[in-house]
Amino acid sequence: MKKNRALPFLIAIYAVVLSLYSILVFSVFSPPRLPVFWISYTATCVSYILSFVLSVLVFVKNISPTNRFLGLPLHQTGFFYAFFQTLASLIFMGVREIPLLVSTLIQIFLLGVTVIGLATVQGARNYIEAVDNTVRSRRETILKMAEQLHWLEMQIENQSVRNNLHRTYEKIRYSDPMSTMQLEALEYQMQTIIQELHASVVSGQWDEVDGKCQELGHLADQRNSMCKLYKGKQ
């Protein structure tokens, strides 16, 4: 469904559904209308509004429909809540022997389960996004080093030196990507050597390039050993 057509379509659908429901209950259940009627009618209107909002979030605001509650996509959760609330309201309006307190509590329960479930989904979504951002930030250091080395490799025509730098690039590229506070000092040394390596490549000092590659490779090995050590302590 295209974004610019979704909102008018959803408004029309829910307006028709609410109108049909209103016509039905006001036609079938004639006065006097007891408090259970108005409570049920109000609760059903709330369910339609909530279902509409969830549908707008999915189809208009592009909130991923894969966010789920009880295995259901968000908008389907709203559909099912509105369906069961509508069914419950018709039962409570028609069967007047059901105590008002019971019918009210059941409808509050339906709303409460839905709202709490949606809040849980949103909380889980926020947590996952926070973890993803943390992982991404911790990976940036080593990925940036690999990108810098790859760029330097492309600048070298001397095949022997280029092969040496390529081996160093591969070692950095396939090293443990996760960074921690304990590795900051070592990674700073690695970044400093890469800057010096850049200067050596630009000036064509190939002996220095080989030496810096060897030094950087040793630091990469040391970093991988530290990563294993810290992971073993977790």
CSV table of C-alpha atoms in Angstrom, one decimal:
chain,number,residue,atom,x,y,z
A,1,MET,CA,0.0,0.0,0.0
A,2,LYS,CA,1.5,3.4,-1.1
A,3,LYS,CA,2.1,5.8,1.8
A,4,ASN,CA,0.2,8.7,0.3
A,5,ARG,CA,-2.9,6.5,-0.2
A,6,ALA,CA,-2.7,4.5,3.0
A,7,LEU,CA,-4.0,7.1,5.4
A,8,PRO,CA,-7.2,8.1,3.5
A,9,PHE,CA,-7.9,4.4,2.9
A,10,LEU,CA,-7.5,3.5,6.6
A,11,ILE,CA,-9.7,6.5,7.6
A,12,ALA,CA,-12.4,5.3,5.3
A,13,ILE,CA,-12.2,1.7,6.4
A,14,TYR,CA,-12.4,2.5,10.1
A,15,ALA,CA,-15.1,5.1,9.6
A,16,VAL,CA,-17.3,2.6,7.8
A,17,VAL,CA,-16.7,-0.1,10.4
A,18,LEU,CA,-17.5,2.3,13.3
A,19,SER,CA,-20.6,3.5,11.5
A,20,LEU,CA,-21.9,-0.1,10.8
A,21,TYR,CA,-21.2,-1.0,14.4
A,22,SER,CA,-23.1,2.1,15.7
A,23,ILE,CA,-26.0,1.5,13.4
A,24,LEU,CA,-26.2,-2.2,14.5
A,25,VAL,CA,-26.1,-1.6,18.3
A,26,PHE,CA,-28.4,1.5,18.3
A,27,SER,CA,-30.9,-0.4,16.1
A,28,VAL,CA,-30.9,-3.7,17.8
A,29,PHE,CA,-30.6,-2.6,21.5
A,30,SER,CA,-33.5,-0.1,21.9
A,31,PRO,CA,-34.0,2.2,25.0
A,32,PRO,CA,-33.7,2.0,27.8
A,33,ARG,CA,-30.0,1.6,27.4
A,34,LEU,CA,-28.3,0.5,30.6
A,35,PRO,CA,-24.8,1.6,31.7
A,36,VAL,CA,-23.4,-1.7,30.3
A,37,PHE,CA,-24.4,-0.5,26.9
A,38,TRP,CA,-22.6,2.8,27.1
A,39,ILE,CA,-19.5,1.2,28.7
A,40,SER,CA,-19.3,-1.5,26.1
A,41,TYR,CA,-19.9,1.0,23.3
A,42,THR,CA,-17.2,3.3,24.6
A,43,ALA,CA,-14.7,0.4,25.0
A,44,THR,CA,-15.4,-0.7,21.4
A,45,CYS,CA,-14.8,2.8,20.1
A,46,VAL,CA,-11.5,2.8,22.0
A,47,SER,CA,-10.5,-0.5,20.4
A,48,TYR,CA,-11.2,0.9,16.9
A,49,ILE,CA,-9.1,4.0,17.7
A,50,LEU,CA,-6.2,1.9,19.0
A,51,SER,CA,-6.4,-0.5,16.0
A,52,PHE,CA,-6.5,2.5,13.6
A,53,VAL,CA,-3.4,4.1,15.3
A,54,LEU,CA,-1.5,0.8,15.0
A,55,SER,CA,-2.4,0.5,11.3
A,56,VAL,CA,-1.3,4.0,10.7
A,57,LEU,CA,2.1,3.3,12.4
A,58,VAL,CA,2.6,0.3,10.2
A,59,PHE,CA,1.3,1.4,6.8
A,60,VAL,CA,1.9,5.2,7.0
A,61,LYS,CA,4.8,5.7,9.5
A,62,ASN,CA,6.6,2.6,8.3
A,63,ILE,CA,7.0,1.1,11.7
A,64,SER,CA,8.1,-2.5,10.9
A,65,PRO,CA,5.1,-4.9,11.0
A,66,THR,CA,7.6,-7.6,12.2
A,67,ASN,CA,7.4,-6.1,15.7
A,68,ARG,CA,5.2,-8.7,17.3
A,69,PHE,CA,3.1,-9.3,20.3
A,70,LEU,CA,2.0,-12.9,21.0
A,71,GLY,CA,3.3,-13.8,17.5
A,72,LEU,CA,1.1,-11.2,15.8
A,73,PRO,CA,2.3,-8.2,13.8
A,74,LEU,CA,1.3,-4.9,15.5
A,75,HIS,CA,-1.5,-4.0,13.2
A,76,GLN,CA,-3.0,-7.6,13.5
A,77,THR,CA,-2.8,-7.2,17.2
A,78,GLY,CA,-5.0,-4.2,16.9
A,79,PHE,CA,-7.4,-6.0,14.6
A,80,PHE,CA,-7.8,-9.0,17.0
A,81,TYR,CA,-8.3,-6.7,20.0
A,82,ALA,CA,-11.0,-4.7,18.1
A,83,PHE,CA,-12.7,-8.0,17.0
A,84,PHE,CA,-12.8,-9.6,20.5
A,85,GLN,CA,-13.9,-6.3,22.0
A,86,THR,CA,-16.7,-5.9,19.5
A,87,LEU,CA,-17.8,-9.5,20.2
A,88,ALA,CA,-17.7,-9.0,23.9
A,89,SER,CA,-19.7,-5.7,23.7
A,90,LEU,CA,-22.5,-7.4,21.7
A,91,ILE,CA,-22.6,-10.2,24.3
A,92,PHE,CA,-22.7,-7.8,27.2
A,93,MET,CA,-25.3,-5.6,25.6
A,94,GLY,CA,-27.5,-8.6,24.7
A,95,VAL,CA,-27.2,-10.7,27.9
A,96,ARG,CA,-28.3,-8.3,30.6
A,97,GLU,CA,-28.0,-11.0,33.3
A,98,ILE,CA,-24.2,-10.6,33.2
A,99,PRO,CA,-23.3,-8.3,36.2
A,100,LEU,CA,-22.0,-4.9,35.2
A,101,LEU,CA,-18.8,-5.3,37.2
A,102,VAL,CA,-18.0,-8.6,35.4
A,103,SER,CA,-18.5,-7.1,32.0
A,104,THR,CA,-16.6,-4.0,32.8
A,105,LEU,CA,-13.6,-5.9,34.2
A,106,ILE,CA,-13.5,-8.2,31.2
A,107,GLN,CA,-13.3,-5.2,28.8
A,108,ILE,CA,-10.7,-3.5,31.0
A,109,PHE,CA,-8.7,-6.7,30.9
A,110,LEU,CA,-8.8,-6.9,27.1
A,111,LEU,CA,-7.6,-3.3,26.9
A,112,GLY,CA,-5.0,-3.8,29.6
A,113,VAL,CA,-3.5,-6.9,28.0
A,114,THR,CA,-3.3,-5.1,24.6
A,115,VAL,CA,-1.7,-1.9,26.0
A,116,ILE,CA,0.8,-3.8,28.2
A,117,GLY,CA,1.7,-6.1,25.4
A,118,LEU,CA,2.3,-3.2,23.0
A,119,ALA,CA,4.3,-1.3,25.6
A,120,THR,CA,6.4,-4.5,26.1
A,121,VAL,CA,7.0,-4.7,22.3
A,122,GLN,CA,8.1,-1.1,22.2
A,123,GLY,CA,10.4,-1.5,25.2
A,124,ALA,CA,12.0,-4.6,23.6
A,125,ARG,CA,12.4,-2.7,20.3
A,126,ASN,CA,14.1,0.2,22.0
A,127,TYR,CA,16.5,-2.2,23.9
A,128,ILE,CA,17.4,-4.0,20.6
A,129,GLU,CA,18.1,-0.7,18.9
A,130,ALA,CA,20.3,0.4,21.8
A,131,VAL,CA,22.2,-2.8,21.6
A,132,ASP,CA,22.6,-2.5,17.8
A,133,ASN,CA,23.9,1.0,18.2
A,134,THR,CA,26.4,-0.1,20.8
A,135,VAL,CA,27.6,-3.0,18.7
A,136,ARG,CA,27.9,-0.7,15.7
A,137,SER,CA,29.9,1.9,17.6
A,138,ARG,CA,32.3,-0.8,18.9
A,139,ARG,CA,32.9,-2.2,15.5
A,140,GLU,CA,33.7,1.1,13.9
A,141,THR,CA,37.3,1.4,15.2
A,142,ILE,CA,38.6,-1.8,13.6
A,143,LEU,CA,36.5,-1.4,10.4
A,144,LYS,CA,37.9,2.1,9.9
A,145,MET,CA,41.5,0.7,10.3
A,146,ALA,CA,40.8,-1.9,7.7
A,147,GLU,CA,39.4,0.7,5.3
A,148,GLN,CA,42.4,2.9,5.7
A,149,LEU,CA,44.8,0.0,5.1
A,150,HIS,CA,42.9,-1.1,2.0
A,151,TRP,CA,43.1,2.4,0.6
A,152,LEU,CA,46.8,2.5,1.2
A,153,GLU,CA,47.2,-0.9,-0.5
A,154,MET,CA,45.6,0.5,-3.6
A,155,GLN,CA,48.2,3.3,-3.7
A,156,ILE,CA,51.3,1.0,-3.8
A,157,GLU,CA,52.7,-0.2,-7.2
A,158,ASN,CA,55.6,-2.2,-5.7
A,159,GLN,CA,54.2,-5.7,-5.6
A,160,SER,CA,56.3,-7.0,-2.8
A,161,VAL,CA,55.4,-4.2,-0.5
A,162,ARG,CA,51.8,-4.3,-1.6
A,163,ASN,CA,51.5,-8.0,-0.7
A,164,ASN,CA,53.0,-7.3,2.7
A,165,LEU,CA,50.5,-4.6,3.3
A,166,HIS,CA,47.7,-6.8,2.0
A,167,ARG,CA,48.6,-9.5,4.6
A,168,THR,CA,48.4,-6.8,7.3
A,169,TYR,CA,45.1,-5.6,6.0
A,170,GLU,CA,43.7,-9.1,6.0
A,171,LYS,CA,44.9,-9.6,9.6
A,172,ILE,CA,43.1,-6.4,10.7
A,173,ARG,CA,40.0,-7.1,8.6
A,174,TYR,CA,39.5,-10.6,10.1
A,175,SER,CA,40.5,-9.7,13.7
A,176,ASP,CA,37.9,-9.5,16.4
A,177,PRO,CA,35.7,-6.5,15.5
A,178,MET,CA,34.4,-5.7,19.0
A,179,SER,CA,36.2,-3.0,20.8
A,180,THR,CA,36.1,-2.3,24.6
A,181,MET,CA,37.5,0.3,26.9
A,182,GLN,CA,40.4,-2.0,27.8
A,183,LEU,CA,41.5,-2.0,24.2
A,184,GLU,CA,41.5,1.7,23.7
A,185,ALA,CA,45.2,2.3,24.5
A,186,LEU,CA,46.3,-0.5,22.1
A,187,GLU,CA,43.9,0.6,19.4
A,188,TYR,CA,45.3,4.1,19.7
A,189,GLN,CA,48.8,2.7,19.1
A,190,MET,CA,47.5,0.9,16.0
A,191,GLN,CA,45.9,4.0,14.7
A,192,THR,CA,49.1,6.0,15.2
A,193,ILE,CA,51.1,3.4,13.2
A,194,ILE,CA,48.5,3.5,10.4
A,195,GLN,CA,49.0,7.3,10.3
A,196,GLU,CA,52.8,6.8,10.1
A,197,LEU,CA,52.2,4.1,7.5
A,198,HIS,CA,50.2,6.6,5.4
A,199,ALA,CA,53.1,9.0,5.5
A,200,SER,CA,55.6,6.3,4.5
A,201,VAL,CA,53.4,5.2,1.6
A,202,VAL,CA,53.0,8.8,0.3
A,203,SER,CA,56.8,9.4,0.5
A,204,GLY,CA,57.6,6.0,-1.1
A,205,GLN,CA,59.7,4.8,1.9
A,206,TRP,CA,59.0,1.1,1.3
A,207,ASP,CA,61.4,-0.2,4.0
A,208,GLU,CA,59.5,1.8,6.5
A,209,VAL,CA,56.2,0.5,5.1
A,210,ASP,CA,57.4,-3.1,5.7
A,211,GLY,CA,58.5,-2.3,9.2
A,212,LYS,CA,55.2,-0.6,10.1
A,213,CYS,CA,53.2,-3.5,8.6
A,214,GLN,CA,55.2,-5.9,10.8
A,215,GLU,CA,54.7,-3.8,13.9
A,216,LEU,CA,51.0,-3.3,13.2
A,217,GLY,CA,50.6,-7.1,12.7
A,218,HIS,CA,52.1,-7.7,16.1
A,219,LEU,CA,49.7,-5.3,17.7
A,220,ALA,CA,46.8,-6.9,16.0
A,221,ASP,CA,47.8,-10.3,17.3
A,222,GLN,CA,48.1,-8.8,20.8
A,223,ARG,CA,44.7,-7.2,20.5
A,224,ASN,CA,43.1,-10.5,19.4
A,225,SER,CA,44.7,-12.2,22.5
A,226,MET,CA,43.3,-9.5,24.8
A,227,CYS,CA,39.9,-9.9,23.2
A,228,LYS,CA,39.9,-13.6,23.9
A,229,LEU,CA,41.1,-13.0,27.5
A,230,TYR,CA,38.3,-10.4,28.2
A,231,LYS,CA,35.6,-12.6,26.6
A,232,GLY,CA,36.7,-15.5,28.8
A,233,LYS,CA,36.2,-13.4,31.9
A,234,GLN,CA,32.6,-12.4,31.0
